[in-house]
């Protein structure tokens, strides 16, 4: 009789001799709040994409993560919620776990740092460091709160940042979020206890220190060797070198807290290890909770490569402190080979912030009904690999509608729907044979392009350039759409059946190829496409050298066999409409606290409105209401009449710029705005922008102004630029580098067709121009709505809060 119990879990993965063994960690998310989108792309999602890529390629990969649970922030949150630190950790660990599961994050182990393994390994490392004389005792001055009767840990103190030029009045005692400088609490100006808001005073207390300066030679040798071999990202190298340049100082490893790993010395029995010391050890202890043979991963540098993912504020802990700790033990640890660091993902007009509740959080994403694969795609396309990037709802809409729906989804659906058509109109769901495909000119040209794209994809992914890898894969979809269009397969079906079969078999091969290459980025999408192809994910999701899949990229018609019956095609993506975007922008504006207040106010307003509805209005009241509604209608009509959608603003490319022959202050430009011929445009920018900077650059161009002659040359459009208050500085409004030439610049919530030509009498341009400006984040806006293209928002370089004309 068959057992109804579930099958036992697979045995833990261990390194395999002769295979490429890759250990992957994501910075451990702190457990005192719900993760926001910036946290997710910064480490957890990026590491997941790389782990999935490694599995796809047949590498033996182990992905480790978990919640960072010890430290001041947990104690503080427990005080706020009137419960114990353990209860806070239990609550938020479960929330994190649920959010990551919804985002399709596939850890091999998602653990916790508040575990027996953490205590055991952390204390063992401490004993080694003490034995090897890398630790010293020292008396330090620390802030003590008489009201709370305790020494204040770093995060329990706030004050003005002492760094010259920094204006942050609420810097934490360990680090300033504004300038990223690491601090000591006693350095803060006008410090306050976060618990009781009183001013603490300085008292002496003994602590243990790791002597980083004594470990410098070992550390620098490691950094010099590994940063080159491991192709560290530039921002990681810069942050590390900045620390080394400042000089390594003794770093305190103990704190006056209750919630943490106890220091195993009688003198320090009331202290715990500082979270920077014990948190990275969490990678090791979480692996130990996954397998008792954890040392085969963590003390096996000849056979294991360690890849670590994090945001830029975590770099010094992983390139200076944690390596110093491991080197100091004298043991043969698996040291980090490659570090992948992201800058900040900002939200609309400001920074994501867990502490302030600003931005879209993991549970919010679920509530939008936008599928996880869309969120994953958007966040990875916006991955801040070399500089900060900006999340906007309109950009999300543009990427979903133009890239996923109209490019990728359209290509796959066209191919599969045509195969699924009954005989006489299609192939009755059976993939046709395609003899002679290699000699079909259009197909062989596509195969060559595809092979190059795959090489670019593999090169980018091996170097952990995830955004570039995604773009290379999406390029295959664009090539596929162009191939379908150029082949006119719908005509070939009747006129040249052999060529039609080649085109369709090649195209369905591209569909399969895209399914594999995009699985690390959008796993649920890939599973759905495999279902529509009638293929099993377990058997078919692979792209390894051993199985010959990479070679097949040169002959995409060979990916799927003739005679295979596909499943039922259905659309893969849904359009995100303007009204949904407006709703989301409104719903997630401000902080979480402000949103809660608004919900309470809205509920009260609804209650009052319902009470009013139940009251019979007098005749006079009805007339007043009718008059009010009539006035409101007129106001809305006037607003619609003056919509920014009436402006025909496009992405233009200056093909050539030269000085006006008869005016020293004017340039004459030839600008491609997506029409048959470039437009001649005259601009008064000579005083502000050098001629060489005007050549071959993308600009925002207002295309429906009435042409006007300027010193004998007629100008057929206007280049938009931002100007400082005193008009001494002018900068062009720059579209994103990837924006398509000729595409319209749009404004979320404003729809309609631009006027053919703006009438001088109506003063439409003059009235609308009054609300065009750059905001504090240098984003070009109409009122508070960004200039948006399919590749993102338009910005200026340095002039904030400036008028745009």
PDB file of C-alpha atoms in Angstrom, residues 397-491:
ATOM      1  CA  UNK A 397       4.137  51.126 -16.625  1.00  0.00           C
ATOM      2  CA  UNK A 398       6.308  51.913 -19.659  1.00  0.00           C
ATOM      3  CA  UNK A 399       8.561  48.891 -19.154  1.00  0.00           C
ATOM      4  CA  UNK A 400       5.635  46.536 -18.619  1.00  0.00           C
ATOM      5  CA  UNK A 401       3.587  47.790 -21.564  1.00  0.00           C
ATOM      6  CA  UNK A 402       6.329  48.343 -24.142  1.00  0.00           C
ATOM      7  CA  UNK A 403       9.009  45.792 -23.222  1.00  0.00           C
ATOM      8  CA  UNK A 404       7.161  42.869 -21.624  1.00  0.00           C
ATOM      9  CA  UNK A 405       3.736  43.113 -23.263  1.00  0.00           C
ATOM     10  CA  UNK A 406       4.500  44.554 -26.720  1.00  0.00           C
ATOM     11  CA  UNK A 407       7.952  43.037 -27.227  1.00  0.00           C
ATOM     12  CA  UNK A 408       8.427  39.770 -25.317  1.00  0.00           C
ATOM     13  CA  UNK A 409       4.804  38.727 -24.778  1.00  0.00           C
ATOM     14  CA  UNK A 410       3.810  39.717 -28.320  1.00  0.00           C
ATOM     15  CA  UNK A 411       6.631  37.675 -29.894  1.00  0.00           C
ATOM     16  CA  UNK A 412       5.900  34.499 -27.933  1.00  0.00           C
ATOM     17  CA  UNK A 413       2.138  34.756 -28.373  1.00  0.00           C
ATOM     18  CA  UNK A 414       2.388  35.354 -32.144  1.00  0.00           C
ATOM     19  CA  UNK A 415       4.580  32.287 -32.615  1.00  0.00           C
ATOM     20  CA  UNK A 416       2.631  29.886 -30.388  1.00  0.00           C
ATOM     21  CA  UNK A 417      -0.798  31.113 -31.539  1.00  0.00           C
ATOM     22  CA  UNK A 418       0.154  30.562 -35.181  1.00  0.00           C
ATOM     23  CA  UNK A 419       1.383  27.018 -34.460  1.00  0.00           C
ATOM     24  CA  UNK A 420      -1.819  26.313 -32.498  1.00  0.00           C
ATOM     25  CA  UNK A 421      -4.138  27.332 -35.374  1.00  0.00           C
ATOM     26  CA  UNK A 422      -5.912  24.412 -37.084  1.00  0.00           C
ATOM     27  CA  UNK A 423      -4.414  22.906 -40.246  1.00  0.00           C
ATOM     28  CA  UNK A 424      -5.105  25.142 -43.206  1.00  0.00           C
ATOM     29  CA  UNK A 425      -4.430  28.248 -41.115  1.00  0.00           C
ATOM     30  CA  UNK A 426      -1.560  27.003 -38.903  1.00  0.00           C
ATOM     31  CA  UNK A 427       0.064  23.746 -37.772  1.00  0.00           C
ATOM     32  CA  UNK A 428      -2.599  22.242 -35.524  1.00  0.00           C
ATOM     33  CA  UNK A 429      -0.291  22.676 -32.469  1.00  0.00           C
ATOM     34  CA  UNK A 430       2.476  20.519 -34.022  1.00  0.00           C
ATOM     35  CA  UNK A 431       5.949  22.012 -34.529  1.00  0.00           C
ATOM     36  CA  UNK A 432       6.793  21.635 -38.249  1.00  0.00           C
ATOM     37  CA  UNK A 433      10.028  20.233 -39.661  1.00  0.00           C
ATOM     38  CA  UNK A 434      12.452  22.745 -41.175  1.00  0.00           C
ATOM     39  CA  UNK A 435      14.926  21.098 -43.587  1.00  0.00           C
ATOM     40  CA  UNK A 436      17.391  23.530 -45.124  1.00  0.00           C
ATOM     41  CA  UNK A 437      17.048  26.147 -42.388  1.00  0.00           C
ATOM     42  CA  UNK A 438      20.795  26.821 -42.355  1.00  0.00           C
ATOM     43  CA  UNK A 439      20.701  27.942 -46.005  1.00  0.00           C
ATOM     44  CA  UNK A 440      17.661  30.227 -45.586  1.00  0.00           C
ATOM     45  CA  UNK A 441      19.261  33.746 -45.781  1.00  0.00           C
ATOM     46  CA  UNK A 442      17.017  35.590 -43.327  1.00  0.00           C
ATOM     47  CA  UNK A 443      17.213  32.694 -40.855  1.00  0.00           C
ATOM     48  CA  UNK A 444      20.989  32.277 -41.021  1.00  0.00           C
ATOM     49  CA  UNK A 445      21.339  36.047 -40.437  1.00  0.00           C
ATOM     50  CA  UNK A 446      19.084  35.741 -37.351  1.00  0.00           C
ATOM     51  CA  UNK A 447      21.070  32.721 -36.093  1.00  0.00           C
ATOM     52  CA  UNK A 448      24.288  34.744 -36.251  1.00  0.00           C
ATOM     53  CA  UNK A 449      22.692  37.617 -34.299  1.00  0.00           C
ATOM     54  CA  UNK A 450      21.312  35.176 -31.740  1.00  0.00           C
ATOM     55  CA  UNK A 451      24.689  33.531 -31.219  1.00  0.00           C
ATOM     56  CA  UNK A 452      26.280  36.939 -30.553  1.00  0.00           C
ATOM     57  CA  UNK A 453      23.474  37.878 -28.126  1.00  0.00           C
ATOM     58  CA  UNK A 454      23.967  34.607 -26.219  1.00  0.00           C
ATOM     59  CA  UNK A 455      27.730  35.206 -25.976  1.00  0.00           C
ATOM     60  CA  UNK A 456      27.023  38.711 -24.619  1.00  0.00           C
ATOM     61  CA  UNK A 457      24.495  37.274 -22.151  1.00  0.00           C
ATOM     62  CA  UNK A 458      26.944  34.662 -20.832  1.00  0.00           C
ATOM     63  CA  UNK A 459      29.792  37.161 -20.587  1.00  0.00           C
ATOM     64  CA  UNK A 460      27.623  39.642 -18.644  1.00  0.00           C
ATOM     65  CA  UNK A 461      26.226  37.017 -16.281  1.00  0.00           C
ATOM     66  CA  UNK A 462      29.635  35.483 -15.513  1.00  0.00           C
ATOM     67  CA  UNK A 463      30.807  38.998 -14.581  1.00  0.00           C
ATOM     68  CA  UNK A 464      27.616  39.505 -12.493  1.00  0.00           C
ATOM     69  CA  UNK A 465      26.459  42.348 -14.764  1.00  0.00           C
ATOM     70  CA  UNK A 466      22.867  41.274 -14.347  1.00  0.00           C
ATOM     71  CA  UNK A 467      21.184  44.240 -16.018  1.00  0.00           C
ATOM     72  CA  UNK A 468      23.323  43.802 -19.136  1.00  0.00           C
ATOM     73  CA  UNK A 469      22.555  40.086 -19.170  1.00  0.00           C
ATOM     74  CA  UNK A 470      18.830  40.844 -19.072  1.00  0.00           C
ATOM     75  CA  UNK A 471      19.132  43.400 -21.883  1.00  0.00           C
ATOM     76  CA  UNK A 472      21.025  40.900 -24.047  1.00  0.00           C
ATOM     77  CA  UNK A 473      18.274  38.301 -23.560  1.00  0.00           C
ATOM     78  CA  UNK A 474      15.536  40.830 -24.326  1.00  0.00           C
ATOM     79  CA  UNK A 475      17.433  41.763 -27.497  1.00  0.00           C
ATOM     80  CA  UNK A 476      16.755  38.226 -28.759  1.00  0.00           C
ATOM     81  CA  UNK A 477      13.026  38.914 -28.418  1.00  0.00           C
ATOM     82  CA  UNK A 478      13.379  42.178 -30.367  1.00  0.00           C
ATOM     83  CA  UNK A 479      15.324  40.339 -33.080  1.00  0.00           C
ATOM     84  CA  UNK A 480      12.592  37.677 -33.148  1.00  0.00           C
ATOM     85  CA  UNK A 481       9.856  40.251 -33.673  1.00  0.00           C
ATOM     86  CA  UNK A 482      11.830  41.879 -36.496  1.00  0.00           C
ATOM     87  CA  UNK A 483      12.440  38.431 -38.050  1.00  0.00           C
ATOM     88  CA  UNK A 484       8.719  37.622 -38.019  1.00  0.00           C
ATOM     89  CA  UNK A 485       7.858  40.983 -39.568  1.00  0.00           C
ATOM     90  CA  UNK A 486      10.495  40.807 -42.279  1.00  0.00           C
ATOM     91  CA  UNK A 487       9.686  37.204 -43.191  1.00  0.00           C
ATOM     92  CA  UNK A 488       5.933  37.961 -43.541  1.00  0.00           C
ATOM     93  CA  UNK A 489       5.310  34.378 -42.413  1.00  0.00           C
ATOM     94  CA  UNK A 490       1.544  34.801 -42.733  1.00  0.00           C
ATOM     95  CA  UNK A 491       2.010  35.178 -46.502  1.00  0.00           C
TER      96      UNK A 491
END
